[in-house]
CSV table of C-alpha atoms and ligand atoms in Angstrom, one decimal:
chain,number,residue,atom,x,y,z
N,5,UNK,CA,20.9,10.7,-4.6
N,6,UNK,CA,22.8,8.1,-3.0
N,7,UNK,CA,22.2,3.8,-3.5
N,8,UNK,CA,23.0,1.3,-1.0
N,9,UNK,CA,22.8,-2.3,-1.2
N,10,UNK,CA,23.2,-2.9,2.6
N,11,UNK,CA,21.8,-1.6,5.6
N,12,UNK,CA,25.6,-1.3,7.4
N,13,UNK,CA,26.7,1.0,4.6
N,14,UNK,CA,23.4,3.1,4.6
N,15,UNK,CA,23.8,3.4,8.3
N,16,UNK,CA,27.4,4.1,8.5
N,17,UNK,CA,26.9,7.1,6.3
N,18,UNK,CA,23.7,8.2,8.4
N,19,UNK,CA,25.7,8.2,11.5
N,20,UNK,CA,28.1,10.4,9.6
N,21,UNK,CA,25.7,13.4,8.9
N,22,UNK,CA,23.6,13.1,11.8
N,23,UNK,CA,20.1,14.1,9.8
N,24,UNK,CA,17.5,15.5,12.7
N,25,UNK,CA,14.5,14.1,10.3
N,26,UNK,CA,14.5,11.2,8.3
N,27,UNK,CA,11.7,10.4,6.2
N,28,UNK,CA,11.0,6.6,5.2
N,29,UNK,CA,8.9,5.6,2.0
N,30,UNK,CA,8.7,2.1,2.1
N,31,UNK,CA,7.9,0.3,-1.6
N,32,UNK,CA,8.4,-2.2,-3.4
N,33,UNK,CA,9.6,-0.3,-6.5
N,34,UNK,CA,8.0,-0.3,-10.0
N,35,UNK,CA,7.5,3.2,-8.3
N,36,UNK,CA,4.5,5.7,-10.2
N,37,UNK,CA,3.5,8.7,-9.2
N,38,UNK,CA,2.0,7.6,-6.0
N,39,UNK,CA,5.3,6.5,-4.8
N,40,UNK,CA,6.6,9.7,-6.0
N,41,UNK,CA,4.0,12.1,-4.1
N,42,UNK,CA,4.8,9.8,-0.7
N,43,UNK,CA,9.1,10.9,-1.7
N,44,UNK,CA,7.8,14.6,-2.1
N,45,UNK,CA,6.2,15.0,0.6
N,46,UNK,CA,8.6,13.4,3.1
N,47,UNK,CA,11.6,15.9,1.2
N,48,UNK,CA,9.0,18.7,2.7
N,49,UNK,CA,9.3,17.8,5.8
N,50,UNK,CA,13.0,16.0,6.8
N,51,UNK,CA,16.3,16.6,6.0
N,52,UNK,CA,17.3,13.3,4.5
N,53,UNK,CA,14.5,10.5,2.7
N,54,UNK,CA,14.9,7.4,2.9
N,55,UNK,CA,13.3,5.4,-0.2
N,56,UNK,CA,13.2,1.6,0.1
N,57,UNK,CA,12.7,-0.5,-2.3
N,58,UNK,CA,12.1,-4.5,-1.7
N,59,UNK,CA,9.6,-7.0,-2.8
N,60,UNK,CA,9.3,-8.3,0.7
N,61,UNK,CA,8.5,-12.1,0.2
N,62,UNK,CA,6.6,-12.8,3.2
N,63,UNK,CA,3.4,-10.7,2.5
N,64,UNK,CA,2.4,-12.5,-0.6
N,65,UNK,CA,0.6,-16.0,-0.1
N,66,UNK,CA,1.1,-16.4,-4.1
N,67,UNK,CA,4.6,-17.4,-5.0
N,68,UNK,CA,3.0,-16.8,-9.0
N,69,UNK,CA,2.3,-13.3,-7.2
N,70,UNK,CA,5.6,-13.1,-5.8
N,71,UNK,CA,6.8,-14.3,-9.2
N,72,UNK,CA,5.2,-12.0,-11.8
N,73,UNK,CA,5.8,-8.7,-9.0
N,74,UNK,CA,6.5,-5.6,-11.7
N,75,UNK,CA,10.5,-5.1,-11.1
N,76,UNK,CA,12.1,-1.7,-12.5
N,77,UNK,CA,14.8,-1.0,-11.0
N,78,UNK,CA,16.7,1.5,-13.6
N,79,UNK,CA,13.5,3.3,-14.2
N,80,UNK,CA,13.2,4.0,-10.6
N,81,UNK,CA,16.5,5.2,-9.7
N,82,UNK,CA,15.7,7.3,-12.8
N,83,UNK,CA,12.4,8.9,-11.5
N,84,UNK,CA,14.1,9.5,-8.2
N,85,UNK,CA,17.0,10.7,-9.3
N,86,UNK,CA,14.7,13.9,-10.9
N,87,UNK,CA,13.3,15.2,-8.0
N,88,UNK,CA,15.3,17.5,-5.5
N,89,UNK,CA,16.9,17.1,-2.5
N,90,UNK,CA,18.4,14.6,-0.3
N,91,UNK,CA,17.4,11.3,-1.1
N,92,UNK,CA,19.0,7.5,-0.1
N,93,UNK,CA,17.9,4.6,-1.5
N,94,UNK,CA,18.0,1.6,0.4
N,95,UNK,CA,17.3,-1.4,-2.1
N,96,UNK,CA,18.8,-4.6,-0.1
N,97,UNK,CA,18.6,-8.1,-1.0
N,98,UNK,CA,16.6,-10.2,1.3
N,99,UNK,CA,19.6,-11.9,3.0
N,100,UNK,CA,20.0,-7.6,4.2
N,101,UNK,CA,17.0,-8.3,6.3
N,102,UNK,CA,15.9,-11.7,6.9
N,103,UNK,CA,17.7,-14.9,7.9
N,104,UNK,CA,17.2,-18.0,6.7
N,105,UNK,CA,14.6,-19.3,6.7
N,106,UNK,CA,12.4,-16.3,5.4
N,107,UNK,CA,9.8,-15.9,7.8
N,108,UNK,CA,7.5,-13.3,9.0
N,109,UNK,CA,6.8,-12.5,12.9
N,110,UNK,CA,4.0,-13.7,14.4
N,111,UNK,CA,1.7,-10.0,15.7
N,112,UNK,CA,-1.9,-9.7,16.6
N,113,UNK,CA,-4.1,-7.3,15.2
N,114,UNK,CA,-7.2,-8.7,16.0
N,115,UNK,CA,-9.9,-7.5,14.1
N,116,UNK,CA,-8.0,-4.6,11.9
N,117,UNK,CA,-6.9,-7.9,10.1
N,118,UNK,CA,-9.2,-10.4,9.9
N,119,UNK,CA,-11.5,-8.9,7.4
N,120,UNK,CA,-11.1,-7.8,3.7
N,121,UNK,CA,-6.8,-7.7,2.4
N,122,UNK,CA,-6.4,-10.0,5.6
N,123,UNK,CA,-9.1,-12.2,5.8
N,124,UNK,CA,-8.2,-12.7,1.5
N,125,UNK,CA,-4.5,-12.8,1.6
N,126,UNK,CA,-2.9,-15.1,4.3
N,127,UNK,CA,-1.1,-14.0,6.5
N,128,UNK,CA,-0.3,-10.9,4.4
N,129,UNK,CA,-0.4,-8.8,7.1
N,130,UNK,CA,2.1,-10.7,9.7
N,131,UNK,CA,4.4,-10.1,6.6
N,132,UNK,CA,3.7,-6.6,6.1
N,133,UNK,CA,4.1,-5.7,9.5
N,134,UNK,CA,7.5,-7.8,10.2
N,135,UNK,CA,9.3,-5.8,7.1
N,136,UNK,CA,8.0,-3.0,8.3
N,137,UNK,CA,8.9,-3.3,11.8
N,138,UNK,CA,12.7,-4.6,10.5
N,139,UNK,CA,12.5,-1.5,8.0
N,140,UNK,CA,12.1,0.9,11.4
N,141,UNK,CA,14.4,-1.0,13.4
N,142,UNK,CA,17.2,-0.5,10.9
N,143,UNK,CA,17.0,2.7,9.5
N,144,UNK,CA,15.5,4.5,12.4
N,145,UNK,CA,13.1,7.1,10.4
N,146,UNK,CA,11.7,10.2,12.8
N,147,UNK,CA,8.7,9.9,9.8
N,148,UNK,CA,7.0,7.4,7.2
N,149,UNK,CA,4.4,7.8,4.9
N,150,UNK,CA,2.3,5.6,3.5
N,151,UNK,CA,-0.3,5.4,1.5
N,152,UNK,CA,-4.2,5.4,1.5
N,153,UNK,CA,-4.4,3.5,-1.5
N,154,UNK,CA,-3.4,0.7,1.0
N,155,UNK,CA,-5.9,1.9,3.5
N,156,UNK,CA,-5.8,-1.0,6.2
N,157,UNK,CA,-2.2,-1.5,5.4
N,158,UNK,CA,-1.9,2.3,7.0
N,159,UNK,CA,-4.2,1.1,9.8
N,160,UNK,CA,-2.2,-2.2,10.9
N,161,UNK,CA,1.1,-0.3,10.2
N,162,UNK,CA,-0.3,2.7,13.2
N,163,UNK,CA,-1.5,-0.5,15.2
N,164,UNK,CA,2.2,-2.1,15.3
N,165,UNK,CA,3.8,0.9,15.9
N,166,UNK,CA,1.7,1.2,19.2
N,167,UNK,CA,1.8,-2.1,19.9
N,168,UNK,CA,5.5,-2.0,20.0
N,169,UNK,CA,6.4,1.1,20.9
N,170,UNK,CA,8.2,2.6,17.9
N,171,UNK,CA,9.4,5.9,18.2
N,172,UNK,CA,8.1,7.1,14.5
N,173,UNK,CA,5.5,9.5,13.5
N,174,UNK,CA,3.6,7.9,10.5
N,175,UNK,CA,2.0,9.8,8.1
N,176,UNK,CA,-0.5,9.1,5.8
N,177,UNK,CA,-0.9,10.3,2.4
N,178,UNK,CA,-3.8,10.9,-0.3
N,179,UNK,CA,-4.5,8.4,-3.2
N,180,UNK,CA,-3.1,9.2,-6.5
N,181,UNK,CA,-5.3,8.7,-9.5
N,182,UNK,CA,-4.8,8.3,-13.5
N,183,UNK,CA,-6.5,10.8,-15.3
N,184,UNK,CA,-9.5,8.0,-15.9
N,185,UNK,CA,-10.1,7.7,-11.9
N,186,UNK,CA,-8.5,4.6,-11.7
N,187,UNK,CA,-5.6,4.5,-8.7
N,188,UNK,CA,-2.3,4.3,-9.3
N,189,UNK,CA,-0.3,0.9,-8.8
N,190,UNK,CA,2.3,-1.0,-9.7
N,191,UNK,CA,-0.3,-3.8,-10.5
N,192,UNK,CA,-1.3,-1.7,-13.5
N,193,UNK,CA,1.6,-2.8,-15.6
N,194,UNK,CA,0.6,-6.0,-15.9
N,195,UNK,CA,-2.8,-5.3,-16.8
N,196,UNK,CA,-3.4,-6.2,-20.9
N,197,UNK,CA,-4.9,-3.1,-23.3
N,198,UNK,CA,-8.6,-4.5,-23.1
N,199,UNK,CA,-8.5,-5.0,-19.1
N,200,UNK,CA,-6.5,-1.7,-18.9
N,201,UNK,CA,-9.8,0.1,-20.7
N,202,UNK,CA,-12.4,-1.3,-18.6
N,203,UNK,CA,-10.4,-0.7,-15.1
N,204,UNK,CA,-11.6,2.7,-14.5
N,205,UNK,CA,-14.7,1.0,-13.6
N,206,UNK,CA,-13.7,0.0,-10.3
N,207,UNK,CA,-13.5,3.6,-9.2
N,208,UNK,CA,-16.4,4.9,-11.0
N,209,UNK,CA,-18.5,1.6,-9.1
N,210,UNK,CA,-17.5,3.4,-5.7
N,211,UNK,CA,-18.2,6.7,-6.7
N,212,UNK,CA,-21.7,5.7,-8.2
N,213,UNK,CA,-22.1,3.7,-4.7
N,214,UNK,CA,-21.3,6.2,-3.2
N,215,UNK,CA,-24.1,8.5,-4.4
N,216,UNK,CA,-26.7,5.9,-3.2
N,217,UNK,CA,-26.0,6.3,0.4
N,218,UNK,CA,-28.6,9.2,0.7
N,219,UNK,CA,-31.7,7.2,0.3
N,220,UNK,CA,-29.7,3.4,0.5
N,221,UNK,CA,-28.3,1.4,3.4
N,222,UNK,CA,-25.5,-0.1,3.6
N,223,UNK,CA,-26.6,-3.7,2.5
N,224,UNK,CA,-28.7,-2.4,-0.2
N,225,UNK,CA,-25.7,-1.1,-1.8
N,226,UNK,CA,-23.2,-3.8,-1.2
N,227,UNK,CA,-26.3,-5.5,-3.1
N,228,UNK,CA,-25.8,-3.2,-5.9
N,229,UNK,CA,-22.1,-3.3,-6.3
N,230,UNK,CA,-22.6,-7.3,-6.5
N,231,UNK,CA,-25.3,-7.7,-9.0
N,232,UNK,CA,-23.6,-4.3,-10.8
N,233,UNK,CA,-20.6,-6.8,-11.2
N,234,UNK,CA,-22.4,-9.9,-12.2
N,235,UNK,CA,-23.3,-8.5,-15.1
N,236,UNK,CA,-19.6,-7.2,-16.2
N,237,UNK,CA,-17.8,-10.9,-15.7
N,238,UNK,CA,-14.5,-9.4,-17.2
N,239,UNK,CA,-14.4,-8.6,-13.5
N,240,UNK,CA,-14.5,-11.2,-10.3
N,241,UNK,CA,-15.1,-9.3,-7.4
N,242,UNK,CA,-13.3,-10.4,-4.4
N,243,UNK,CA,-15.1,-8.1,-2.0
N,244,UNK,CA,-17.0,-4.8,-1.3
N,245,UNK,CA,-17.3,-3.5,2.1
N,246,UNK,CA,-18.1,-0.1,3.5
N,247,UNK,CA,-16.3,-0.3,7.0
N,248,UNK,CA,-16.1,2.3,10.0
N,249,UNK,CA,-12.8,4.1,8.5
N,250,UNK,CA,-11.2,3.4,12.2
N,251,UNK,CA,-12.0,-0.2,13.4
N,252,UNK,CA,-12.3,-1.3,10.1
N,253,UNK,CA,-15.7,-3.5,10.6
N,254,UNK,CA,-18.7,-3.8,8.2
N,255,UNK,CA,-21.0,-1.0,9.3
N,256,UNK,CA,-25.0,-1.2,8.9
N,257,UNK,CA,-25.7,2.2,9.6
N,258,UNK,CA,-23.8,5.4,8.0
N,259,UNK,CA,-22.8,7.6,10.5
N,260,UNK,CA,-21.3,11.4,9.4
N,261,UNK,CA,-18.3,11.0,7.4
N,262,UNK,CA,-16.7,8.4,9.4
N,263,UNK,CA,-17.2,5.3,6.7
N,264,UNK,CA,-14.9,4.2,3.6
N,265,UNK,CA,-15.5,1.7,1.1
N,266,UNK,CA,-13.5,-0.3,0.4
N,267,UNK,CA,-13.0,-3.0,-3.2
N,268,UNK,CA,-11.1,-5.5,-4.3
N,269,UNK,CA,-11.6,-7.2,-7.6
N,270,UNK,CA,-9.7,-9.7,-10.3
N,271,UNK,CA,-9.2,-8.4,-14.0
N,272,UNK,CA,-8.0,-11.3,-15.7
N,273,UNK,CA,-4.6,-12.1,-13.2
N,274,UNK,CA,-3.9,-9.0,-12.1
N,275,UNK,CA,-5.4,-8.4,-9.0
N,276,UNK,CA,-6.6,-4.4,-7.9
N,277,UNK,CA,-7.9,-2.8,-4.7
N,278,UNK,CA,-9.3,1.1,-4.3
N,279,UNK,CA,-11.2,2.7,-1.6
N,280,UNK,CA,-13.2,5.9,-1.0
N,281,UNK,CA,-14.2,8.2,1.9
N,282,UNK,CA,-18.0,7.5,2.0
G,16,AMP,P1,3.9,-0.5,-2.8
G,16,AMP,O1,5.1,-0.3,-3.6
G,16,AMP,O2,2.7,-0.9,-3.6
G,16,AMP,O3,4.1,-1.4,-1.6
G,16,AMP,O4,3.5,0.9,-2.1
G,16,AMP,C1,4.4,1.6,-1.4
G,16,AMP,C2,3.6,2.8,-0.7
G,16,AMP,O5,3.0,3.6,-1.8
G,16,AMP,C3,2.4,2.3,0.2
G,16,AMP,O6,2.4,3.2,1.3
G,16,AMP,C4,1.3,2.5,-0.7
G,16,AMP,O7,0.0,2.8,0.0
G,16,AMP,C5,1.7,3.8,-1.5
G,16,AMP,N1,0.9,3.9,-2.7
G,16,AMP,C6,0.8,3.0,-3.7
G,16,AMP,N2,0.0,3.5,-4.7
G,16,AMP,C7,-0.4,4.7,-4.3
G,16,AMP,C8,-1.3,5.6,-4.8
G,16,AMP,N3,-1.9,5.4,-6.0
G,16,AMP,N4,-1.6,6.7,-4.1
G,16,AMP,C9,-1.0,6.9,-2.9
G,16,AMP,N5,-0.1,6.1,-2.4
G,16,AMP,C10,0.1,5.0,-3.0
């Protein structure tokens, strides 16, 4: 495993060994086990991973958020360092990537963005889609792979790659769960013991929602989920929304298998968000 600091040096040694198939995991470290399946699964396919790691500032519209971001770098290298094969990291500061001052793009995503992470964290997406359009532009990946736990983060990342014409296949991968059901993130770090505990009820709230679609509509359960959650206040729900899985938009009638839904609540600071094929 090799470590770079700066994307001249990464790309002066990629030039050298001319890789046909990179594979890019993009994170921002504090990596778990869903980080690790993404790294995995891109050594099964390419001759050289890329794993970046960088808190990219202009996603979060909390600078407390930004702030209080889980950071373990050693522990990372460390997890990396165990699995086999060819793997770079790339973990630049942002002076690497952005110039002064640190701003994101401006894209358009129309509706893929205006409801649910983007419609609850400003102009999260416009930052999430200029790293990730920086991240492609300097290390030239033929793959990435990203994450459903981040389910409309995979959709916006599939629009701007369209949009603009980036030659990269992207590839999205599974959610990885604790043992309890509840998904893996780096967000779970800062959770305290008590919140921790309870926390597995998120996914066990779209599971049991889930079963109610046979004989409940749509509304009717997003009526559930809300009056479920008024009555465990330990938890402030910031949304529940079963969506058409492609556009994304609230959908009144279930059709096939076509639907996910989709959560996002508060445990104490720590925000979480899950989703589920429904
Ligand atoms: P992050 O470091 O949170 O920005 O995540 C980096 C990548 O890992 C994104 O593509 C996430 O969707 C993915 N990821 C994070 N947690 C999980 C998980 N539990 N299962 C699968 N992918 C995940």
């Amino acid at each position: 495993m090799r470590v770079f600091y700066q994307k001249s040096e990464l790309n002066a040694s990629k030039n050298k060994i001319l890789a046909k198939s990179i594979g890019l995991v993009p994170t921002m470290g504090a990596l778990h086990k869903g980080h690790i399946m993404l790294v995995k699964r891109a050594l099964e396919d390419n001759e050289l991973v890329l794993v970046s790691i960088f808190i990219n500032p202009t996603q979060f519209d909390n600078p407390e958020d930004l702030k209080n971001y889980p950071k373990n770098f050693e522990s990372d290298l460390q997890k990396l360092k165990k699995l086999k094969g060819n793997i770079w990291v790339y973990a630049p500061k942002a002076s690497d990537l952005y110039s002064e001052p640190i701003t994101a793009k401006l894209f358009y995503f129309g509706s893929l963005e205006s409801t649910m992470e983007g419609a609850n964290r400003k102009d999260h997406f416009q930052g999430v889609a200029t790293i990730v359009q920086k991240l492609f532009e300097v290390l030239e990946p033929t793959s990435a792979y990203f994450g459903e736990k981040d389910f409309q983060q995979l959709k916006i990342v599939i629009a701007l790659v369209n949009q603009e014409k980036i030659p990269v296949k992207i590839i999205p991968c599974p959610i990885i769960r604790h043992s309890d059901g509840l998904a893996m993130s780096s967000r779970n770090k800062l959770l305290n013991p008590k919140h921790r505990a309870m926390a597995p009820i998120i996914y066990e709230t779209l599971q049991k929602a889930s079963a109610l679609k046979e004989k409940h509509s749509p509304v009717q359960i997003e009526s559930w989920v809300i009056d479920f959650f008024e009555l465990h206040p330990e938890f402030e729900l910031e949304y529940f929304t079963i969506a058409d899985a492609e556009s994304l938009q609230k959908t009144s009638i279930l059709n096939g298998t076509k639907n996910r839904a989709f959560i996002a609540v508060k445990l104490g600071h720590v925000r979480l968000i899950d989703n589920v094929k429904f």
